[in-house]
Amino acid sequence: MYKPIEQDFKISYQYKLHFTEGLFDVRNSLFRDIIRDYKDEPVKLLFVVDSGVSKAHPTLLSAIGSYCEKYKNLVHTESLVVQGGETSKNNEAYVTAILKAINDYAICRHSFVVAIGGGAVIDMVGFAAAIAHRGVKLIRIPTTVLSQNDSAVGVKNSVNYFGKKNFIGTFAPAYAIINDVNFLTTLEQRDWIAGISEALKVALIKDAVFFKYVEENAEKLRNRDMEAMQYTIYRCAEIHMDHIAQGGDPFESGSSRPLDFGHWSAHKLEQMTNYELRHGEAVAKGI
Ligand SMILES: NC(=O)c1ccc[n+]([C@@H]2O[C@H](COP(=O)([O-])OP(=O)(O)OC[C@H]3O[C@@H](n4cnc5c(N)ncnc54)[C@H](O)[C@@H]3O)[C@@H](O)[C@H]2O)c1
């Protein structure tokens, strides 16, 4: 009998979470620089935008167009608008539409899909990008508190299937994540509040000092104090990313997943309420 053939290889991932304001203002070169750092030649970009974001920021699509016209290394193919919220993860037609656009515009593994939206749209677009050509590069531009402090800074993506939350998905780190504080100004109050539950969760399991900060600034946070929110997002994202890198199990193959504190019941509650309950609200109840 032949002996088993054994192999062992390791892959190292690096990705950055950037913070900015007015990302597609032509005077802000951050987005151009991120693409240019990848390749100093024209790069194709397919933008996919959450309908809730394009509605609340009516000049966004034209700003993206003008930005790509100004910076010649950015080759804008389309800005596809998809339904925001959990609907985007519940209907496979959205994944198909993105795969079709990737095919139509010949988006390859040296091009980028750029997802702009809440956690649901980012999850769904990330999944489509991860399965096209076995992985097209993804830039996430999260636009809610929850996606800026938690969901978009992680390594997972998914859609719901068979009526089950996150049934299909992959582990696929983004090329980069960009948090633009301006998006937060248009959030509904429930989305502003819901995202804080993930911050409370990481604070409870990882950082007593941060927990005290959230507790002492609860009133400010509720009243939409931007400085308090920016710090809360920053620290939450930092702890989350640190756990992924240093926790020893970035792709969650083991059974201990501390970041899932409050999440087992949360996912069930979301499903049972037909996704009327936001993820962050369900996590708060789960905790
Ligand atoms: N991949 C992960 O690791 C991970 C982690 C946590 C949560 N999630 C997922 O994230 C999703 C929840 O994300 P969410 O809390 O961001 O909610 P959401 O994506 O459902 O968005 C909520 C609503 O806000 C709208 N919206 C988004 N940005 C806006 C803006 N700037 N102004 C006005 N409206 C805006 C959306 O259109 C939507 O109607 C869930 O599907 C959850 O499973 C994923």
mmCIF file of C-alpha atoms and ligand atoms in Angstrom:
data_model
loop_
_atom_site.group_PDB
_atom_site.id
_atom_site.type_symbol
_atom_site.label_atom_id
_atom_site.label_comp_id
_atom_site.label_asym_id
_atom_site.label_seq_id
_atom_site.Cartn_x
_atom_site.Cartn_y
_atom_site.Cartn_z
ATOM 1 C CA MET A 1 0.000 0.000 0.000
ATOM 2 C CA TYR A 2 1.157 3.553 -0.684
ATOM 3 C CA LYS A 3 1.800 5.744 2.345
ATOM 4 C CA PRO A 4 -0.469 8.800 2.754
ATOM 5 C CA ILE A 5 0.888 11.912 1.048
ATOM 6 C CA GLU A 6 0.978 14.763 3.491
ATOM 7 C CA GLN A 7 1.162 18.485 2.884
ATOM 8 C CA ASP A 8 1.097 21.501 5.143
ATOM 9 C CA PHE A 9 0.830 25.119 4.050
ATOM 10 C CA LYS A 10 -0.042 28.402 5.656
ATOM 11 C CA ILE A 11 -1.575 31.524 4.174
ATOM 12 C CA SER A 12 -1.186 34.897 5.753
ATOM 13 C CA TYR A 13 -3.880 37.543 5.373
ATOM 14 C CA GLN A 14 -3.518 41.291 5.817
ATOM 15 C CA TYR A 15 -6.334 43.769 5.583
ATOM 16 C CA LYS A 16 -6.858 47.314 6.774
ATOM 17 C CA LEU A 17 -9.843 49.117 8.205
ATOM 18 C CA HIS A 18 -9.671 52.794 7.189
ATOM 19 C CA PHE A 19 -11.560 55.711 8.737
ATOM 20 C CA THR A 20 -12.577 58.749 6.747
ATOM 21 C CA GLU A 21 -15.230 61.380 6.073
ATOM 22 C CA GLY A 22 -16.610 62.190 2.606
ATOM 23 C CA LEU A 23 -15.065 59.176 0.869
ATOM 24 C CA PHE A 24 -16.265 60.079 -2.634
ATOM 25 C CA ASP A 25 -15.500 63.789 -2.386
ATOM 26 C CA VAL A 26 -13.026 64.292 -5.254
ATOM 27 C CA ARG A 27 -10.630 66.010 -2.819
ATOM 28 C CA ASN A 28 -10.387 62.801 -0.761
ATOM 29 C CA SER A 29 -7.829 60.510 -2.393
ATOM 30 C CA LEU A 30 -8.140 57.597 0.084
ATOM 31 C CA PHE A 31 -10.196 55.308 -2.174
ATOM 32 C CA ARG A 32 -7.946 56.009 -5.183
ATOM 33 C CA ASP A 33 -4.856 55.353 -3.049
ATOM 34 C CA ILE A 34 -6.164 52.002 -1.797
ATOM 35 C CA ILE A 35 -6.713 50.803 -5.377
ATOM 36 C CA ARG A 36 -3.412 52.273 -6.570
ATOM 37 C CA ASP A 37 -1.557 50.485 -3.761
ATOM 38 C CA TYR A 38 -2.882 47.243 -5.211
ATOM 39 C CA LYS A 39 -1.922 48.059 -8.796
ATOM 40 C CA ASP A 40 -0.750 51.306 -10.376
ATOM 41 C CA GLU A 41 -2.738 50.806 -13.574
ATOM 42 C CA PRO A 42 -6.421 50.979 -14.471
ATOM 43 C CA VAL A 43 -8.537 48.654 -12.301
ATOM 44 C CA LYS A 44 -12.146 47.683 -12.990
ATOM 45 C CA LEU A 45 -14.663 48.334 -10.225
ATOM 46 C CA LEU A 46 -18.206 47.060 -9.811
ATOM 47 C CA PHE A 47 -20.085 49.003 -7.127
ATOM 48 C CA VAL A 48 -23.085 47.453 -5.398
ATOM 49 C CA VAL A 49 -25.103 49.899 -3.317
ATOM 50 C CA ASP A 50 -27.776 49.331 -0.629
ATOM 51 C CA SER A 51 -31.056 50.977 -1.741
ATOM 52 C CA GLY A 52 -31.525 52.456 1.750
ATOM 53 C CA VAL A 53 -28.168 54.212 1.395
ATOM 54 C CA SER A 54 -28.753 55.527 -2.135
ATOM 55 C CA LYS A 55 -32.136 56.852 -0.982
ATOM 56 C CA ALA A 56 -30.723 58.582 2.087
ATOM 57 C CA HIS A 57 -27.706 59.892 0.134
ATOM 58 C CA PRO A 58 -29.238 60.873 -3.230
ATOM 59 C CA THR A 59 -25.989 62.298 -4.632
ATOM 60 C CA LEU A 60 -23.926 59.177 -3.837
ATOM 61 C CA LEU A 61 -24.184 57.466 -7.226
ATOM 62 C CA SER A 62 -23.252 60.589 -9.183
ATOM 63 C CA ALA A 63 -20.424 61.285 -6.697
ATOM 64 C CA ILE A 64 -19.020 57.784 -7.352
ATOM 65 C CA GLY A 65 -19.235 58.466 -11.106
ATOM 66 C CA SER A 66 -17.446 61.839 -10.834
ATOM 67 C CA TYR A 67 -14.818 60.378 -8.505
ATOM 68 C CA CYS A 68 -13.957 57.602 -10.973
ATOM 69 C CA GLU A 69 -13.820 60.131 -13.804
ATOM 70 C CA LYS A 70 -11.335 62.244 -11.910
ATOM 71 C CA TYR A 71 -9.003 59.397 -10.892
ATOM 72 C CA LYS A 72 -8.060 57.652 -14.088
ATOM 73 C CA ASN A 73 -6.918 54.395 -12.463
ATOM 74 C CA LEU A 74 -10.547 53.742 -11.424
ATOM 75 C CA VAL A 75 -12.578 52.078 -14.175
ATOM 76 C CA HIS A 76 -16.217 52.337 -13.139
ATOM 77 C CA THR A 77 -18.377 49.628 -14.732
ATOM 78 C CA GLU A 78 -21.716 50.065 -12.940
ATOM 79 C CA SER A 79 -23.240 51.074 -9.631
ATOM 80 C CA LEU A 80 -25.839 48.379 -9.103
ATOM 81 C CA VAL A 81 -28.484 49.273 -6.502
ATOM 82 C CA VAL A 82 -29.879 46.338 -4.507
ATOM 83 C CA GLN A 83 -32.631 46.178 -1.897
ATOM 84 C CA GLY A 84 -31.279 47.065 1.553
ATOM 85 C CA GLY A 85 -31.877 45.054 4.717
ATOM 86 C CA GLU A 86 -32.430 41.343 5.295
ATOM 87 C CA THR A 87 -34.473 41.004 2.061
ATOM 88 C CA SER A 88 -31.164 41.058 0.202
ATOM 89 C CA LYS A 89 -30.039 37.919 2.065
ATOM 90 C CA ASN A 90 -33.398 36.172 1.722
ATOM 91 C CA ASN A 91 -33.732 36.324 -2.050
ATOM 92 C CA GLU A 92 -31.161 34.544 -4.193
ATOM 93 C CA ALA A 93 -32.030 36.790 -7.147
ATOM 94 C CA TYR A 94 -29.688 39.453 -5.706
ATOM 95 C CA VAL A 95 -26.707 37.093 -5.662
ATOM 96 C CA THR A 96 -27.541 36.066 -9.232
ATOM 97 C CA ALA A 97 -27.744 39.729 -10.335
ATOM 98 C CA ILE A 98 -24.275 40.391 -8.929
ATOM 99 C CA LEU A 99 -22.817 37.254 -10.517
ATOM 100 C CA LYS A 100 -24.353 38.348 -13.809
ATOM 101 C CA ALA A 101 -22.808 41.818 -13.536
ATOM 102 C CA ILE A 102 -19.428 40.242 -12.685
ATOM 103 C CA ASN A 103 -19.751 38.145 -15.839
ATOM 104 C CA ASP A 104 -21.120 40.953 -18.067
ATOM 105 C CA TYR A 105 -18.344 43.395 -17.139
ATOM 106 C CA ALA A 106 -15.635 40.718 -17.113
ATOM 107 C CA ILE A 107 -14.757 41.462 -13.496
ATOM 108 C CA CYS A 108 -11.793 39.181 -12.784
ATOM 109 C CA ARG A 109 -9.663 38.425 -9.739
ATOM 110 C CA HIS A 110 -7.641 41.580 -10.443
ATOM 111 C CA SER A 111 -10.775 43.722 -10.375
ATOM 112 C CA PHE A 112 -12.802 44.786 -7.324
ATOM 113 C CA VAL A 113 -16.371 44.469 -6.186
ATOM 114 C CA VAL A 114 -17.157 47.389 -3.885
ATOM 115 C CA ALA A 115 -20.060 46.807 -1.477
ATOM 116 C CA ILE A 116 -21.677 49.883 0.074
ATOM 117 C CA GLY A 117 -24.393 49.302 2.635
ATOM 118 C CA GLY A 118 -25.613 47.825 5.876
ATOM 119 C CA GLY A 119 -24.478 44.456 7.212
ATOM 120 C CA ALA A 120 -27.058 42.520 5.218
ATOM 121 C CA VAL A 121 -26.047 43.921 1.827
ATOM 122 C CA ILE A 122 -22.349 43.617 2.713
ATOM 123 C CA ASP A 123 -22.866 39.928 3.674
ATOM 124 C CA MET A 124 -24.761 39.174 0.470
ATOM 125 C CA VAL A 125 -22.390 41.023 -1.894
ATOM 126 C CA GLY A 126 -19.393 39.481 -0.113
ATOM 127 C CA PHE A 127 -20.826 36.030 -0.694
ATOM 128 C CA ALA A 128 -21.399 36.689 -4.418
ATOM 129 C CA ALA A 129 -17.855 38.084 -4.774
ATOM 130 C CA ALA A 130 -16.384 35.106 -2.891
ATOM 131 C CA ILE A 131 -17.959 32.484 -5.143
ATOM 132 C CA ALA A 132 -17.390 34.285 -8.485
ATOM 133 C CA HIS A 133 -14.173 32.976 -10.026
ATOM 134 C CA ARG A 134 -13.575 31.377 -6.561
ATOM 135 C CA GLY A 135 -12.965 34.814 -5.081
ATOM 136 C CA VAL A 136 -13.023 38.316 -6.553
ATOM 137 C CA LYS A 137 -11.443 41.050 -4.431
ATOM 138 C CA LEU A 138 -13.893 42.880 -2.209
ATOM 139 C CA ILE A 139 -13.853 46.328 -0.640
ATOM 140 C CA ARG A 140 -16.470 46.810 2.049
ATOM 141 C CA ILE A 141 -17.880 50.265 2.750
ATOM 142 C CA PRO A 142 -20.217 49.677 5.701
ATOM 143 C CA THR A 143 -22.865 52.312 6.357
ATOM 144 C CA THR A 144 -24.507 51.312 9.657
ATOM 145 C CA VAL A 145 -23.180 51.265 13.209
ATOM 146 C CA LEU A 146 -23.355 47.472 13.318
ATOM 147 C CA SER A 147 -21.571 46.964 10.029
ATOM 148 C CA GLN A 148 -18.862 49.545 10.834
ATOM 149 C CA ASN A 149 -18.092 48.147 14.278
ATOM 150 C CA ASP A 150 -18.660 44.451 13.693
ATOM 151 C CA SER A 151 -19.999 42.702 10.636
ATOM 152 C CA ALA A 152 -17.885 44.296 7.886
ATOM 153 C CA VAL A 153 -14.605 44.129 9.808
ATOM 154 C CA GLY A 154 -14.801 40.336 10.161
ATOM 155 C CA VAL A 155 -14.019 37.553 7.715
ATOM 156 C CA LYS A 156 -17.467 36.073 7.076
ATOM 157 C CA ASN A 157 -20.187 36.536 4.516
ATOM 158 C CA SER A 158 -23.470 34.758 3.939
ATOM 159 C CA VAL A 159 -27.041 34.626 2.722
ATOM 160 C CA ASN A 160 -30.056 32.959 4.293
ATOM 161 C CA TYR A 161 -31.337 29.727 2.736
ATOM 162 C CA PHE A 162 -34.019 27.133 3.493
ATOM 163 C CA GLY A 163 -35.474 29.840 5.734
ATOM 164 C CA LYS A 164 -32.352 29.607 7.891
ATOM 165 C CA LYS A 165 -30.136 32.494 8.894
ATOM 166 C CA ASN A 166 -26.657 32.511 7.275
ATOM 167 C CA PHE A 167 -27.128 28.979 5.896
ATOM 168 C CA ILE A 168 -24.793 29.522 2.916
ATOM 169 C CA GLY A 169 -21.596 31.504 3.128
ATOM 170 C CA THR A 170 -17.833 31.519 3.111
ATOM 171 C CA PHE A 171 -14.929 32.791 5.146
ATOM 172 C CA ALA A 172 -13.288 35.405 2.929
ATOM 173 C CA PRO A 173 -11.464 38.449 4.325
ATOM 174 C CA ALA A 174 -12.036 41.677 2.420
ATOM 175 C CA TYR A 175 -9.183 43.432 0.634
ATOM 176 C CA ALA A 176 -9.981 46.546 2.691
ATOM 177 C CA ILE A 177 -12.794 48.098 4.701
ATOM 178 C CA ILE A 178 -13.541 51.823 4.723
ATOM 179 C CA ASN A 179 -15.711 53.421 7.431
ATOM 180 C CA ASP A 180 -17.070 56.806 6.356
ATOM 181 C CA VAL A 181 -18.632 58.558 9.351
ATOM 182 C CA ASN A 182 -20.965 60.625 7.139
ATOM 183 C CA PHE A 183 -23.101 57.592 6.350
ATOM 184 C CA LEU A 184 -24.106 57.274 9.992
ATOM 185 C CA THR A 185 -25.900 60.636 10.023
ATOM 186 C CA THR A 186 -28.882 59.291 8.054
ATOM 187 C CA LEU A 187 -29.519 56.117 10.050
ATOM 188 C CA GLU A 188 -32.925 55.536 11.582
ATOM 189 C CA GLN A 189 -32.724 55.720 15.369
ATOM 190 C CA ARG A 190 -33.335 51.963 15.734
ATOM 191 C CA ASP A 191 -30.338 51.194 13.488
ATOM 192 C CA TRP A 192 -28.190 53.703 15.341
ATOM 193 C CA ILE A 193 -29.037 51.986 18.650
ATOM 194 C CA ALA A 194 -29.083 48.368 17.419
ATOM 195 C CA GLY A 195 -25.409 48.416 16.414
ATOM 196 C CA ILE A 196 -24.311 49.327 19.934
ATOM 197 C CA SER A 197 -25.244 45.831 21.150
ATOM 198 C CA GLU A 198 -22.206 44.326 19.388
ATOM 199 C CA ALA A 199 -19.978 46.883 21.154
ATOM 200 C CA LEU A 200 -21.548 45.982 24.476
ATOM 201 C CA LYS A 201 -20.966 42.302 23.676
ATOM 202 C CA VAL A 202 -17.213 42.620 22.955
ATOM 203 C CA ALA A 203 -16.826 44.939 25.925
ATOM 204 C CA LEU A 204 -18.467 42.372 28.213
ATOM 205 C CA ILE A 205 -16.308 39.494 27.037
ATOM 206 C CA LYS A 206 -13.018 41.292 26.390
ATOM 207 C CA ASP A 207 -12.553 44.739 27.910
ATOM 208 C CA ALA A 208 -13.883 46.025 31.238
ATOM 209 C CA VAL A 209 -12.545 49.535 30.571
ATOM 210 C CA PHE A 210 -14.466 49.723 27.302
ATOM 211 C CA PHE A 211 -17.581 48.415 29.047
ATOM 212 C CA LYS A 212 -17.289 51.269 31.539
ATOM 213 C CA TYR A 213 -16.910 53.726 28.640
ATOM 214 C CA VAL A 214 -20.101 52.487 26.973
ATOM 215 C CA GLU A 215 -21.929 52.532 30.310
ATOM 216 C CA GLU A 216 -20.789 56.063 31.181
ATOM 217 C CA ASN A 217 -21.577 57.373 27.694
ATOM 218 C CA ALA A 218 -24.906 55.576 27.252
ATOM 219 C CA GLU A 219 -26.875 58.827 27.272
ATOM 220 C CA LYS A 220 -24.555 60.499 24.760
ATOM 221 C CA LEU A 221 -24.678 57.452 22.531
ATOM 222 C CA ARG A 222 -28.468 57.367 22.609
ATOM 223 C CA ASN A 223 -28.584 61.086 21.736
ATOM 224 C CA ARG A 224 -26.408 60.575 18.670
ATOM 225 C CA ASP A 225 -23.219 62.133 19.932
ATOM 226 C CA MET A 226 -20.912 61.470 16.990
ATOM 227 C CA GLU A 227 -17.676 61.578 18.933
ATOM 228 C CA ALA A 228 -18.848 58.974 21.429
ATOM 229 C CA MET A 229 -20.155 56.815 18.589
ATOM 230 C CA GLN A 230 -16.945 57.090 16.595
ATOM 231 C CA TYR A 231 -14.871 55.928 19.567
ATOM 232 C CA THR A 232 -17.347 53.108 20.296
ATOM 233 C CA ILE A 233 -17.104 51.910 16.687
ATOM 234 C CA TYR A 234 -13.314 52.237 16.664
ATOM 235 C CA ARG A 235 -12.736 50.270 19.869
ATOM 236 C CA CYS A 236 -15.311 47.608 19.036
ATOM 237 C CA ALA A 237 -13.794 47.046 15.576
ATOM 238 C CA GLU A 238 -10.300 46.962 17.061
ATOM 239 C CA ILE A 239 -11.184 44.287 19.637
ATOM 240 C CA HIS A 240 -13.041 42.293 16.989
ATOM 241 C CA MET A 241 -10.136 42.373 14.517
ATOM 242 C CA ASP A 242 -7.675 41.570 17.280
ATOM 243 C CA HIS A 243 -9.709 38.515 18.233
ATOM 244 C CA ILE A 244 -9.748 37.299 14.624
ATOM 245 C CA ALA A 245 -5.980 37.680 14.281
ATOM 246 C CA GLN A 246 -4.850 36.604 17.764
ATOM 247 C CA GLY A 247 -7.643 34.263 18.877
ATOM 248 C CA GLY A 248 -6.104 31.282 17.113
ATOM 249 C CA ASP A 249 -9.181 30.325 15.109
ATOM 250 C CA PRO A 250 -10.001 33.012 12.511
ATOM 251 C CA PHE A 251 -12.157 30.694 10.425
ATOM 252 C CA GLU A 252 -13.997 29.250 13.426
ATOM 253 C CA SER A 253 -13.202 25.589 12.938
ATOM 254 C CA GLY A 254 -13.244 24.948 16.682
ATOM 255 C CA SER A 255 -16.277 25.043 18.906
ATOM 256 C CA SER A 256 -15.422 27.969 21.136
ATOM 257 C CA ARG A 257 -16.622 31.172 19.491
ATOM 258 C CA PRO A 258 -16.710 33.869 22.156
ATOM 259 C CA LEU A 259 -17.800 36.542 19.677
ATOM 260 C CA ASP A 260 -21.041 34.592 19.255
ATOM 261 C CA PHE A 261 -22.110 35.516 22.786
ATOM 262 C CA GLY A 262 -25.849 36.220 22.549
ATOM 263 C CA HIS A 263 -26.009 35.032 18.954
ATOM 264 C CA TRP A 264 -27.541 31.552 19.138
ATOM 265 C CA SER A 265 -30.872 32.891 20.329
ATOM 266 C CA ALA A 266 -30.418 36.046 18.232
ATOM 267 C CA HIS A 267 -30.366 34.174 14.936
ATOM 268 C CA LYS A 268 -33.410 32.143 15.939
ATOM 269 C CA LEU A 269 -35.264 35.274 17.064
ATOM 270 C CA GLU A 270 -34.557 37.000 13.761
ATOM 271 C CA GLN A 271 -35.928 33.995 11.877
ATOM 272 C CA MET A 272 -38.962 33.630 14.162
ATOM 273 C CA THR A 273 -39.903 37.301 13.731
ATOM 274 C CA ASN A 274 -39.553 36.983 9.952
ATOM 275 C CA TYR A 275 -36.573 39.341 10.241
ATOM 276 C CA GLU A 276 -38.715 42.129 11.693
ATOM 277 C CA LEU A 277 -36.176 42.234 14.519
ATOM 278 C CA ARG A 278 -32.838 43.779 13.491
ATOM 279 C CA HIS A 279 -29.726 41.670 14.110
ATOM 280 C CA GLY A 280 -28.435 44.098 16.736
ATOM 281 C CA GLU A 281 -31.795 44.141 18.537
ATOM 282 C CA ALA A 282 -31.844 40.339 18.575
ATOM 283 C CA VAL A 283 -28.266 40.224 19.914
ATOM 284 C CA ALA A 284 -29.267 42.581 22.730
ATOM 285 C CA LYS A 285 -32.096 40.228 23.668
ATOM 286 C CA GLY A 286 -29.763 37.224 23.233
ATOM 287 C CA ILE A 287 -27.264 38.710 25.672
HETATM 288 N N1 LIG B 1 -20.659 38.700 8.520
HETATM 289 C C1 LIG B 1 -20.683 38.843 9.825
HETATM 290 O O1 LIG B 1 -19.727 38.474 10.510
HETATM 291 C C2 LIG B 1 -21.877 39.476 10.486
HETATM 292 C C3 LIG B 1 -21.806 39.843 11.834
HETATM 293 C C4 LIG B 1 -22.909 40.485 12.414
HETATM 294 C C5 LIG B 1 -24.048 40.720 11.661
HETATM 295 N N2 LIG B 1 -24.092 40.346 10.351
HETATM 296 C C6 LIG B 1 -25.291 40.573 9.548
HETATM 297 O O2 LIG B 1 -25.520 41.969 9.391
HETATM 298 C C7 LIG B 1 -26.912 42.174 9.125
HETATM 299 C C8 LIG B 1 -27.447 43.339 9.918
HETATM 300 O O3 LIG B 1 -26.802 44.501 9.475
HETATM 301 P P1 LIG B 1 -27.273 45.972 9.886
HETATM 302 O O4 LIG B 1 -27.544 46.018 11.331
HETATM 303 O O5 LIG B 1 -26.285 46.875 9.302
HETATM 304 O O6 LIG B 1 -28.704 46.121 9.215
HETATM 305 P P2 LIG B 1 -29.207 46.077 7.705
HETATM 306 O O7 LIG B 1 -28.116 45.790 6.758
HETATM 307 O O8 LIG B 1 -30.374 45.148 7.714
HETATM 308 O O9 LIG B 1 -29.682 47.577 7.455
HETATM 309 C C9 LIG B 1 -30.789 48.108 8.145
HETATM 310 C C10 LIG B 1 -31.504 49.172 7.300
HETATM 311 O O10 LIG B 1 -30.706 50.347 7.224
HETATM 312 C C11 LIG B 1 -30.631 50.817 5.866
HETATM 313 N N3 LIG B 1 -29.393 51.582 5.780
HETATM 314 C C12 LIG B 1 -28.130 51.124 5.693
HETATM 315 N N4 LIG B 1 -27.256 52.136 5.773
HETATM 316 C C13 LIG B 1 -27.976 53.275 5.894
HETATM 317 C C14 LIG B 1 -27.633 54.650 6.029
HETATM 318 N N5 LIG B 1 -26.356 55.058 6.091
HETATM 319 N N6 LIG B 1 -28.641 55.557 6.122
HETATM 320 C C15 LIG B 1 -29.930 55.148 6.102
HETATM 321 N N7 LIG B 1 -30.322 53.861 5.989
HETATM 322 C C16 LIG B 1 -29.341 52.930 5.898
HETATM 323 C C17 LIG B 1 -30.726 49.561 5.043
HETATM 324 O O11 LIG B 1 -31.194 49.819 3.736
HETATM 325 C C18 LIG B 1 -31.745 48.756 5.853
HETATM 326 O O12 LIG B 1 -33.039 49.114 5.506
HETATM 327 C C19 LIG B 1 -27.607 40.863 9.439
HETATM 328 O O13 LIG B 1 -27.939 40.194 8.245
HETATM 329 C C20 LIG B 1 -26.558 40.083 10.193
HETATM 330 O O14 LIG B 1 -26.713 38.684 10.049
HETATM 331 C C21 LIG B 1 -23.022 39.736 9.763
#
